[in-house]
Coordinates of C-alpha atoms in Angstrom, one line a residue:
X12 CA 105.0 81.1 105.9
X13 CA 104.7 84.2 103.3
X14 CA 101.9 84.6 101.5
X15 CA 103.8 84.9 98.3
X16 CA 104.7 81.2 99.0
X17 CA 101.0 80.5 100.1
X18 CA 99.9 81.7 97.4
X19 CA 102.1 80.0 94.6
X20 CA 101.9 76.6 95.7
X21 CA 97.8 77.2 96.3
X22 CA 98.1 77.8 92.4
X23 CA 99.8 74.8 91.6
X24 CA 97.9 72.7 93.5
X25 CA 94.4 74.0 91.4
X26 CA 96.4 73.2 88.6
X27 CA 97.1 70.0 89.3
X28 CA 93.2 69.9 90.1
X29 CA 92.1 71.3 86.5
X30 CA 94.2 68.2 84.6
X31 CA 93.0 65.6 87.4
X32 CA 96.5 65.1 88.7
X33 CA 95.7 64.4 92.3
X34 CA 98.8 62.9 93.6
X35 CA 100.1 66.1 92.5
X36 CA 97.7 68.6 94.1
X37 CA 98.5 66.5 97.6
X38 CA 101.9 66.7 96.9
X39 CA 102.2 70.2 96.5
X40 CA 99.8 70.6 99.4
X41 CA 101.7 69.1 101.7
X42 CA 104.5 71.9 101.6
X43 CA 102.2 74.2 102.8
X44 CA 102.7 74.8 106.3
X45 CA 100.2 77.4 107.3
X46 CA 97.1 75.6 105.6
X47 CA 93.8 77.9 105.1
X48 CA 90.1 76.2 105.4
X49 CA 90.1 76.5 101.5
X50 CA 93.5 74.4 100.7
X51 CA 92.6 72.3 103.2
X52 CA 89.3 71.9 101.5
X53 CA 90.9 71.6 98.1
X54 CA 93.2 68.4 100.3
X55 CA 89.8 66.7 101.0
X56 CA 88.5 66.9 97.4
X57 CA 91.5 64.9 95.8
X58 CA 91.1 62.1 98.9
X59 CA 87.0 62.5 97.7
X60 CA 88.3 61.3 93.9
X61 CA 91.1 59.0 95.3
X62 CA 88.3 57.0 96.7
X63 CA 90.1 57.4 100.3
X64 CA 87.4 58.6 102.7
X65 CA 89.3 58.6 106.2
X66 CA 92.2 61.0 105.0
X67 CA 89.0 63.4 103.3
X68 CA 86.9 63.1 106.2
X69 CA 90.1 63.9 108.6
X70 CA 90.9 67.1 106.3
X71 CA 87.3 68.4 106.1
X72 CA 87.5 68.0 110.3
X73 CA 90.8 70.5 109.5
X74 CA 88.6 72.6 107.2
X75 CA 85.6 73.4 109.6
X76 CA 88.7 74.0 112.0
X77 CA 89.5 76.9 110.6
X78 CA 86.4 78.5 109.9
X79 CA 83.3 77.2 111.7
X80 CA 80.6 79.3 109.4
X81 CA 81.4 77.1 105.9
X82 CA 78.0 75.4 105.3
X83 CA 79.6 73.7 102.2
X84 CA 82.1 71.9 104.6
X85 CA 79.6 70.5 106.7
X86 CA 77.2 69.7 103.6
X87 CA 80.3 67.8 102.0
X88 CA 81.2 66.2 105.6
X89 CA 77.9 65.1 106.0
X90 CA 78.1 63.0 102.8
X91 CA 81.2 62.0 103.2
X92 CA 80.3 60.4 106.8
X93 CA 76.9 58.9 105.5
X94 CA 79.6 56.9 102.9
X95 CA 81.7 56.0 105.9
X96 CA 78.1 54.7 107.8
X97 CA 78.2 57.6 110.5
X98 CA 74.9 58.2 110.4
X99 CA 74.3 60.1 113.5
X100 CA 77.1 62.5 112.7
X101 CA 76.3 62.8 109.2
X102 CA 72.5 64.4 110.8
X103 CA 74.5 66.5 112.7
X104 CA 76.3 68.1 110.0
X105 CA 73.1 68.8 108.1
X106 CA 71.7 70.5 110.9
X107 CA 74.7 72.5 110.8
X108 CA 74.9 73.3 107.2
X109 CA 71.3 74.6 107.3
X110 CA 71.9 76.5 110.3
X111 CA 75.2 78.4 109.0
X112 CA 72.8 79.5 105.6
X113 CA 71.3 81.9 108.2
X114 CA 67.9 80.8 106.5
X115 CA 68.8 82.0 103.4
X116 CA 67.6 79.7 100.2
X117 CA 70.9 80.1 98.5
X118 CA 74.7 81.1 98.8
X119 CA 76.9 81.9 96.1
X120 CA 80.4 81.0 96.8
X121 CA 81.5 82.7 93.4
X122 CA 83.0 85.6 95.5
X123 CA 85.3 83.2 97.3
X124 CA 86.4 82.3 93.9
X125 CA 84.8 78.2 94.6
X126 CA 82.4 77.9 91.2
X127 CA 79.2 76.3 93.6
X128 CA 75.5 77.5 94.8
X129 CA 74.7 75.8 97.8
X130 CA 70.5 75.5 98.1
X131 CA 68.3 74.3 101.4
X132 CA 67.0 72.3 99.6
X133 CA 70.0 70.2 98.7
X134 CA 70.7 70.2 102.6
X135 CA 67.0 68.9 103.0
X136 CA 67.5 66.0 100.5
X137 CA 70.9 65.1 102.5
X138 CA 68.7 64.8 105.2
X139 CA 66.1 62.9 103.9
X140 CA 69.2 60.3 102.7
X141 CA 70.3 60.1 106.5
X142 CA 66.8 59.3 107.3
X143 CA 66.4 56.5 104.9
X144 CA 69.9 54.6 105.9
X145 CA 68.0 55.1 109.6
X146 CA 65.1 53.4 108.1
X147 CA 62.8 56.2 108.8
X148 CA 61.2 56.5 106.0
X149 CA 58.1 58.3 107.3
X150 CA 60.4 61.2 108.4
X151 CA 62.8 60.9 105.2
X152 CA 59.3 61.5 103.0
X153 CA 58.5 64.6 105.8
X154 CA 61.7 66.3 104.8
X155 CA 61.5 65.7 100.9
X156 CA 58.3 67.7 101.1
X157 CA 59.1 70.2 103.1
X158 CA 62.3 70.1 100.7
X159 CA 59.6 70.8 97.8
X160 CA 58.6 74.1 99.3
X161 CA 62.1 75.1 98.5
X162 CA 63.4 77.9 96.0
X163 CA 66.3 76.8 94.0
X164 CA 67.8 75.7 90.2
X165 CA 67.0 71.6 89.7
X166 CA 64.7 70.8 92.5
X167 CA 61.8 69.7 91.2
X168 CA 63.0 66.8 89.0
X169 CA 65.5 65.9 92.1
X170 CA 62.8 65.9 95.0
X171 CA 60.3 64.1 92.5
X172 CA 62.4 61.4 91.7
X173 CA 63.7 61.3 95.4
X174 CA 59.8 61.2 96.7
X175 CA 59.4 57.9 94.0
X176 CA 62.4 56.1 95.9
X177 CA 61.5 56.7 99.1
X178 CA 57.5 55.1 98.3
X179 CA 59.9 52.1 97.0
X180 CA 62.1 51.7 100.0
X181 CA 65.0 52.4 98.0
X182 CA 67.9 54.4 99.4
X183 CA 68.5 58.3 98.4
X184 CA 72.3 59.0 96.7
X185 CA 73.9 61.9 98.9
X186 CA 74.4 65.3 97.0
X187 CA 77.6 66.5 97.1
X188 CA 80.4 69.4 95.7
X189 CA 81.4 67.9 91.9
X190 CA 84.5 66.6 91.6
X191 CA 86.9 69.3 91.0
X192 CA 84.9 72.4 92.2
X193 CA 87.6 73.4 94.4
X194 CA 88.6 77.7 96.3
X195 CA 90.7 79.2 93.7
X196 CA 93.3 82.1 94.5
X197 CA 92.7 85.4 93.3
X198 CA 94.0 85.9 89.5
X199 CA 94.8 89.3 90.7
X200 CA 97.5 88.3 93.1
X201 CA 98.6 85.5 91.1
X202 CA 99.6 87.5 88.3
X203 CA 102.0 89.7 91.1
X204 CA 103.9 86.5 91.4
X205 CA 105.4 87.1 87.9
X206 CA 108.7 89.1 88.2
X207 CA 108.2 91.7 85.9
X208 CA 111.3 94.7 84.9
X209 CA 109.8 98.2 85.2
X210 CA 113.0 99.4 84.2
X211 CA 113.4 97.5 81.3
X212 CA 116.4 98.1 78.5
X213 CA 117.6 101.1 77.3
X214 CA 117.4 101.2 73.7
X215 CA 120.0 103.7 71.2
X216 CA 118.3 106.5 69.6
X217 CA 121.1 108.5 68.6
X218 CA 125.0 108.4 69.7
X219 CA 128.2 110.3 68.8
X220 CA 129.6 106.5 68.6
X221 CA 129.4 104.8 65.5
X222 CA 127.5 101.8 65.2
X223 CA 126.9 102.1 68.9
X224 CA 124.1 99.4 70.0
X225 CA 124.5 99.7 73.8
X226 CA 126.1 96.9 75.6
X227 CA 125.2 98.4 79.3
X228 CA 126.4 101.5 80.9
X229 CA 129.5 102.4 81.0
X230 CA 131.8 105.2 82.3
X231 CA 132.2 108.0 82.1
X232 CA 133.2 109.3 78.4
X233 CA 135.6 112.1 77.9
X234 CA 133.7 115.3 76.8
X235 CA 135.6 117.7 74.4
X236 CA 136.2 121.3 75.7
X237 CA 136.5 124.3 73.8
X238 CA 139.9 125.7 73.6
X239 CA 138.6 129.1 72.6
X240 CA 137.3 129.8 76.0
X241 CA 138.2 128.9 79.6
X242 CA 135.5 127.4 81.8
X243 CA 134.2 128.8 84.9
X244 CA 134.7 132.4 83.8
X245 CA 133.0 135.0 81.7
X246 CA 135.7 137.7 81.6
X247 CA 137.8 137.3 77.9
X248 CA 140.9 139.8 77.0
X249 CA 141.6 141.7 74.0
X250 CA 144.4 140.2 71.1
X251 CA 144.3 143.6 69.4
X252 CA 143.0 147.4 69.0
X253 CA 139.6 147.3 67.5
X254 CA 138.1 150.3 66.1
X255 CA 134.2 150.8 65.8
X256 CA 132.7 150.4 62.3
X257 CA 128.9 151.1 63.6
X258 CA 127.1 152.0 66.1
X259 CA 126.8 148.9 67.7
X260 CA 130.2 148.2 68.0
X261 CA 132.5 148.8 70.6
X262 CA 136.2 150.9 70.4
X263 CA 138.6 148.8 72.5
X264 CA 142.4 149.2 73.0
X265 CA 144.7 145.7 72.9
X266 CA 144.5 143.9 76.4
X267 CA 141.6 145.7 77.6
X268 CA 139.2 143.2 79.9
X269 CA 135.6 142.9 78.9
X270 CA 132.6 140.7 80.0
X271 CA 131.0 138.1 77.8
X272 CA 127.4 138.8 77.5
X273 CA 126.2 137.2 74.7
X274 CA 128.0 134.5 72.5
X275 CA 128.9 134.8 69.5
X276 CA 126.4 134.6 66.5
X277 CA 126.7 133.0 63.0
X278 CA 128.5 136.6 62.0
X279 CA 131.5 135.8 64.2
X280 CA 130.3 139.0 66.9
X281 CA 129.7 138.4 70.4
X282 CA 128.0 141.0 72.3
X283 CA 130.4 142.4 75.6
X284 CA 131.0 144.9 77.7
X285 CA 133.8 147.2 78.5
X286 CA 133.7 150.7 80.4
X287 CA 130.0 150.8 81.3
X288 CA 129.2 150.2 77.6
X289 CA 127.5 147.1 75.8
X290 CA 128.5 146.6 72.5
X291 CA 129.7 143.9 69.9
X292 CA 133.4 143.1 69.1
X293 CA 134.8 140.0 66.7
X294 CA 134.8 136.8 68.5
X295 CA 138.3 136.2 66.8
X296 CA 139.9 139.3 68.8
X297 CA 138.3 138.2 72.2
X298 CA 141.0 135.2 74.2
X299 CA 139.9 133.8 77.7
X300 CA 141.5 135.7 80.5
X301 CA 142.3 134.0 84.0
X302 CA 141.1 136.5 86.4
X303 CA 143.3 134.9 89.2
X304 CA 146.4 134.9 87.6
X305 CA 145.9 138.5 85.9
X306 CA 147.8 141.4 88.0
X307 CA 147.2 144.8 87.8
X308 CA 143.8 144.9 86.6
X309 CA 141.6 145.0 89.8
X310 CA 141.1 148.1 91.2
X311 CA 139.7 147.8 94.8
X312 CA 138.7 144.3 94.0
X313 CA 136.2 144.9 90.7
X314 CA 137.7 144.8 86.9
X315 CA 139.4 148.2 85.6
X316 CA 136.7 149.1 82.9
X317 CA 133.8 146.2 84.1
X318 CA 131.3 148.1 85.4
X319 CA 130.4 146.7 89.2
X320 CA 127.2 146.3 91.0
X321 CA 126.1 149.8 92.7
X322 CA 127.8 150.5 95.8
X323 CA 125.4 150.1 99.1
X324 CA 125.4 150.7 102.9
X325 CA 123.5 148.9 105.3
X326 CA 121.1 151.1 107.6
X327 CA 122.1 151.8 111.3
X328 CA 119.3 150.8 114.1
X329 CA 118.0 154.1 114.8
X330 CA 119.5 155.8 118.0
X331 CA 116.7 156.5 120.6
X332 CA 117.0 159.1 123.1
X333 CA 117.1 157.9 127.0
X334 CA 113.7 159.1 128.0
X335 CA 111.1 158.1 125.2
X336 CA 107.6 159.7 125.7
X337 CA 104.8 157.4 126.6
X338 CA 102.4 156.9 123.3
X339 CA 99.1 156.4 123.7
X340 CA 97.0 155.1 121.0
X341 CA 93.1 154.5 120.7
X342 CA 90.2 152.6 118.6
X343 CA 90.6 155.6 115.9
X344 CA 94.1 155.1 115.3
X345 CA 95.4 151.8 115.7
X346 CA 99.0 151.0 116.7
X347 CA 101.8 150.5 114.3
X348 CA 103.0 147.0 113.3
X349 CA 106.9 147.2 114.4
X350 CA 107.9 148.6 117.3
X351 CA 111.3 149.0 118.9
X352 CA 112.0 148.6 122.6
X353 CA 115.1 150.4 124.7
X354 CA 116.6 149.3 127.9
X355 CA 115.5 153.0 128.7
X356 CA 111.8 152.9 128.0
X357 CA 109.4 151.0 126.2
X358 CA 105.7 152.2 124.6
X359 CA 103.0 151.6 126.6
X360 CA 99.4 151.3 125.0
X361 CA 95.8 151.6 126.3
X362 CA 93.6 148.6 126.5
X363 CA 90.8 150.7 124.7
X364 CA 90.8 148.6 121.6
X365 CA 92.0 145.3 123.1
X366 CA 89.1 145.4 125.7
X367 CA 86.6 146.1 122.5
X368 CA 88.0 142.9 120.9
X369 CA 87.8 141.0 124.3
X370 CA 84.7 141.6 124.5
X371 CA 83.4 140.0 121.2
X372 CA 84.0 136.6 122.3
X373 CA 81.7 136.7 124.7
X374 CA 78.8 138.4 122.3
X375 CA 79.0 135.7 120.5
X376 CA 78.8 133.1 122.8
X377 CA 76.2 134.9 124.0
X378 CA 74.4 135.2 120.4
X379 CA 74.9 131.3 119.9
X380 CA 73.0 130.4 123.1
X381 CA 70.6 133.0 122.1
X382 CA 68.6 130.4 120.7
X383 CA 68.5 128.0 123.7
X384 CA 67.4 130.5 125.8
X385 CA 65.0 130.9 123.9
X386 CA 63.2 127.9 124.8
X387 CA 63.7 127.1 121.0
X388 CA 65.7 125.2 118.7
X389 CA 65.9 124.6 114.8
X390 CA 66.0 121.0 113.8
X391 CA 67.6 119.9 110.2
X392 CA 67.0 116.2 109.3
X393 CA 68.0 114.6 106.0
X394 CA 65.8 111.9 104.6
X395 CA 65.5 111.9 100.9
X396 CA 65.7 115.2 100.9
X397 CA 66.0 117.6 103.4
X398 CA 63.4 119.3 105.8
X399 CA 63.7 121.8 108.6
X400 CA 61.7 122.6 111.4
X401 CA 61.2 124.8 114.8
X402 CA 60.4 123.2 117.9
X403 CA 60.6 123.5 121.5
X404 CA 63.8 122.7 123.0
X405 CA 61.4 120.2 125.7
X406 CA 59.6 118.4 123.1
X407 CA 60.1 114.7 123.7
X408 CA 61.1 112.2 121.4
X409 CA 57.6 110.4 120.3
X410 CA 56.6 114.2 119.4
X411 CA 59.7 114.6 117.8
X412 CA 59.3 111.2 115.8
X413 CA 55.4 112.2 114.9
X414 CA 57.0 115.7 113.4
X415 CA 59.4 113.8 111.6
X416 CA 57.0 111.3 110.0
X417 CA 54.5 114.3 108.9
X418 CA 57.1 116.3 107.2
X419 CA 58.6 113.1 105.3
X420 CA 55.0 111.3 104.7
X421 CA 56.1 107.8 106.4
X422 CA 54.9 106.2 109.5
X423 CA 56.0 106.9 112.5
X424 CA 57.0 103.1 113.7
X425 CA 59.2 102.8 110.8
X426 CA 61.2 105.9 111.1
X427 CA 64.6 105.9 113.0
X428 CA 66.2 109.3 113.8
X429 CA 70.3 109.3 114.5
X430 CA 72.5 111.6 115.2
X431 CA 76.1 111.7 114.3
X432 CA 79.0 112.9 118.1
X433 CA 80.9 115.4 117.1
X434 CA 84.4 114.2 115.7
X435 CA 82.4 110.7 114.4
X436 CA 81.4 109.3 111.3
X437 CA 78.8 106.7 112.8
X438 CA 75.2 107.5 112.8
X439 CA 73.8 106.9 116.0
X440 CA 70.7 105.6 116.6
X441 CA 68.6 108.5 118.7
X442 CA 67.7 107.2 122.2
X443 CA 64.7 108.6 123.9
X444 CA 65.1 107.7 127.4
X445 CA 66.3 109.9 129.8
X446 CA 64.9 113.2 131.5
X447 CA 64.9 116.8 130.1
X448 CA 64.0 115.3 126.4
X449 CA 65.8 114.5 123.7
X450 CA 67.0 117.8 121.8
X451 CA 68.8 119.4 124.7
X452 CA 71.3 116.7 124.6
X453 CA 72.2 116.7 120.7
X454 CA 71.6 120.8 120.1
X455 CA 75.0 122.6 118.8
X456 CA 74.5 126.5 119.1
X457 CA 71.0 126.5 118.8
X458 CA 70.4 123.3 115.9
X459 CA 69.7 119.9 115.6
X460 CA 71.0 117.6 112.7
X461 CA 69.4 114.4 112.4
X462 CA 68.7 112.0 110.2
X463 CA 66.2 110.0 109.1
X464 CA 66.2 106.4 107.4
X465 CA 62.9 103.9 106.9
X466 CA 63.9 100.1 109.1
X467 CA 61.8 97.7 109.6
X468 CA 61.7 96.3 113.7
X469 CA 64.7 93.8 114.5
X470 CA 62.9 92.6 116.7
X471 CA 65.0 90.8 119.4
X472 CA 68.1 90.9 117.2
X473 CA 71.2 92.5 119.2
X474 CA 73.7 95.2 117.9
X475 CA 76.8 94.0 118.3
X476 CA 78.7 97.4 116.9
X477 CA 78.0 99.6 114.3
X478 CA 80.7 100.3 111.2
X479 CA 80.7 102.6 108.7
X480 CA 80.8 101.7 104.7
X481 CA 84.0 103.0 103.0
X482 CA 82.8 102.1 99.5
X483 CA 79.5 101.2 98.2
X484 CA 78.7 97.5 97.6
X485 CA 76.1 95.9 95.8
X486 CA 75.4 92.6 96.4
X487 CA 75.4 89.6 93.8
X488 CA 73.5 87.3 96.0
X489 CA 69.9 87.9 97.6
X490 CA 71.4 86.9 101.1
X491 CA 74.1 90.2 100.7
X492 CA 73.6 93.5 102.4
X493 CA 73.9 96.6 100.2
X494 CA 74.8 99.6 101.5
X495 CA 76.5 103.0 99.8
X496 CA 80.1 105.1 100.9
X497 CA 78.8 106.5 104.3
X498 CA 76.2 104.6 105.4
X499 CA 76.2 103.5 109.1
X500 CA 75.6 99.4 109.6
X501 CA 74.7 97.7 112.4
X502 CA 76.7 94.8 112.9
X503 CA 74.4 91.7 114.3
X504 CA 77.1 88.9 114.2
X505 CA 80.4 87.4 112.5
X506 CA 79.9 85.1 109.5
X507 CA 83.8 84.2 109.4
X508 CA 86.9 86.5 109.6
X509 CA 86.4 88.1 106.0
X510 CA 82.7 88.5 106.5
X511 CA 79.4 89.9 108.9
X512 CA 76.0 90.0 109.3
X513 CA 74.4 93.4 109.0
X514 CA 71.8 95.5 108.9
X515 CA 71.5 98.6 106.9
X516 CA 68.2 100.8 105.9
X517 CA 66.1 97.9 107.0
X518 CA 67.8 95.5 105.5
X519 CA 69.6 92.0 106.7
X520 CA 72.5 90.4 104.9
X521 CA 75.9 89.5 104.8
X522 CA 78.7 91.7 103.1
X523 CA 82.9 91.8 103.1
X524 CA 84.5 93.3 106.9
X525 CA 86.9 95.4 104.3
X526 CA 84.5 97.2 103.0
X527 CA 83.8 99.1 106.4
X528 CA 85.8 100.6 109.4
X529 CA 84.7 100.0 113.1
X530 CA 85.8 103.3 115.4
X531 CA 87.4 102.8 118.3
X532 CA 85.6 104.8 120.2
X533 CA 82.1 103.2 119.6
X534 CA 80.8 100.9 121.6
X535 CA 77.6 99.8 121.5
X536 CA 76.3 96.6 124.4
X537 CA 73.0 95.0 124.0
X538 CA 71.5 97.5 122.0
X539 CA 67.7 97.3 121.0
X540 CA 66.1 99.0 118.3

């Protein structure tokens, strides 16, 4: 199915939402073929206000389907099977909810365009209502106060008042999405669906037709050609003897052939030329002349009194004798650019100034390792700013990491050095292990770039793979990641297909998969900080 199609009858169907036409929104939902978790969760919220519970609970079972991280589908499956008496299930999906929020207090689904914040707490009290239909009201009153520790917009009235109906034996409403809080399209890509004419119509500014108000395009029209002149050539004949009356002007007998220069002014003389000479003649005198047809007036293929282009001769290769003497050229005097070789004999040089530059090469090398050799190597890191230091090319890496943490005033234990491979963007994290130390393995002639970023321990968390941001992102929600154009992120899990977990400068959030490139050649298993 195109998305173009996808996306048009996903707009209709939010439509039909908006004006509480539900039939509608199904309707139109059922010509989708290729159903997304968010139309299919839109499908479930018209059976929700229909009053038909199977045919919601069997498209929120579609729903979690397609993406197995939605916490709001199993909070709104959860009270759609404690309606339906499920009980056991409807736990289950609580469980899940609160364990997709990553134990974060809120998400904000206002990026995915749905107009909901989903709180623990409301996942807590959902609980708590499973608990009382159980008839464990001990454990229903354990949840509502660990519920009131919670962080989020409405809680205390809600938990208070659910605490009072508990102590009464009374049984807790479940909390659910409101009724027409349904995954919107982007308004971006709905407004490409409009057909819209770049071109758009010409409009008449000005025509030689009268009254013309452009009716399309047309053929074609007939252009009008001077008669004076013939087209294609600049060569005009002479009616009539004209004799000079200035010094500008030109004496020319009748028939002679001259070459239009210049055309005529608003005093009726065109400027020519005729026998070398540039002059002016009356434009009334001067007829077109067809060169072709003309005979007699070409003299060894130029115009008898045209002035042609001056006459030249293409150089001969230079004759060389049969036995050419050997040349031999030095560092003083270098050997010219162009040579010509003979079937006789060719030049032969000495190797005096390529052996000089042969040999430079090998100085330089030699200068670049200078610095290893010397047991020594200088170490750049950026933090903040950036700080540069000397140290022995054997120092190992707690040493390193002590240096580090002195020059930037930071403890050591939160200070993580990476390096970047040469021909990567990715910042990799700077392993210690190994023999020989650290430095020797990341030193390019002679110095060490690193750099330095403050992290707090992951603990036991696993790096996946690491990315790196193509655009900076700050995050509208306390559980996203922020990061700037650059950074490198270490990639802890997969929240769905158009999102991560991360962590970035020792921080742990979520944020958008296109906002960062995975290399191909970085591959990082089981990796501990």
């Amino acid at each position: 199915m195109l998305y173009t199609e996808l996306l048009r009858l996903w707009d209709e169907a939010v439509k039909a939402v908006d004006v509480k036409d539900w039939d509608r929104a199904l309707a139109t939902l059922e010509k989708i073929t290729e159903p997304n978790s968010w139309t299919l969760f839109i499908k479930a919220s018209a059976h929700l206000a229909l009053g038909q519970l199977d045919q919601a609970l069997q498209a929120l079972d579609q729903t979690i389907a397609k993406d197995e991280r939605l916490a709001v589908g199993f909070f709104q499956r959860a009270g759609v099977l404690m309606q339906i008496g499920r009980l056991e299930d409807a736990l289950s999906d609580c469980i899940w909810a609160q364990k997709c929020m990553r134990g974060n207090m809120i998400i904000d689904y206002k990026q995915l365009r749905l107009r909901y914040k989903l709180y623990s707490w409301q996942v807590l009290y959902n609980a708590a209502a499973v608990y009382c239909r159980m008839g464990q009201w001990d454990q229903a009153r354990d949840i509502l106060l660990l519920a009131c520790q919670e962080k989020g917009g409405g809680r205390g009235v809600v938990v208070d008042l659910a605490l009072e109906s508990v102590s009464k034996g009374e049984f807790l409403t479940p909390l659910m999405v409101p009724e027409g809080e349904v995954f919107r399209p982007r308004k971006q890509d709905v407004e490409q669906l409009k057909q819209k004419d770049f071109l758009g119509k010409a409009k008449v500014i000005c025509s030689v037709i009268p009254n013309d108000d452009f009716g399309g395009f047309e053929p074609c029209r007939t252009q009008k050609t001077k008669v004076d002149r013939a087209p294609d050539t600049h060569y005009m004949r002479v009616r009539a003897p004209y004799m000079a009356r200035n010094s500008g002007q030109l004496t020319v007998p009748a028939g002679a052939m001259v070459s239009m220069f210049k055309q005529a002014g608003r005093d009726g003389m065109a400027t020519v030329i005729y026998d070398g000479q540039r002059g002016l003649l009356p434009m009334t005198l001067l007829e077109p002349a067809d060169v072709k047809m003309s005979k007699g007036k070409k003299e060894n293929g130029i115009l008898r009194g045209v002035t042609g282009s001056p006459g030249l001769k293409s150089p001969t290769r230079q004759q060389t004798s049969a036995a050419r003497p050997h040349v031999r050229f030095t560092t003083e005097a270098p050997p010219p650019a162009n040579t010509t070789s003979t079937s006789a004999g060719s030049p032969k040089y000495t190797a005096n100034a390529s052996t000089a530059n042969a040999s430079r090469p090998t100085d330089q090398r030699a200068g670049v390792a200078r610095g290893c050799e010397a047991g020594s190597v200088m170490v750049k890191v950026h933090y903040r700013y950036t700080v540069a230091m000397t140290l022995p090319l054997d120092t190992p890496y707690h040493e390193l990491q002590q240096r580090v943490a002195h020059k930037v005033g930071q403890p050591a234990t939160r200070l993580r050095l990476r390096h970047r491979c040469h021909g990567s963007k990715v910042l990799r994290l700077l392993n210690g292990d190994g023999e020989g130390g650290v430095l020797p393995r990341v030193a390019d002639a002679g110095k060490v770039t690193l750099w330095c970023q403050t992290e707090e321990p992951l603990g036991n968390r696993t790096i996946v793979y690491q990315m790196v941001a193509l655009y900076d992102y700050s995050g509208e929600g306390p559980e996203d990641l922020e990061f700037s154009e650059g950074d490198t992120i270490d990639v802890l899990g997969e929240v769905n297909e158009e999102w991560l977990e991360g962590h970035c400068a020792g921080s742990i959030g979520i944020f958008p998969t296109c906002f960062a490139y995975r290399e191909s050649d970085i591959l990082i298993e089981s990796t501990m900080l």
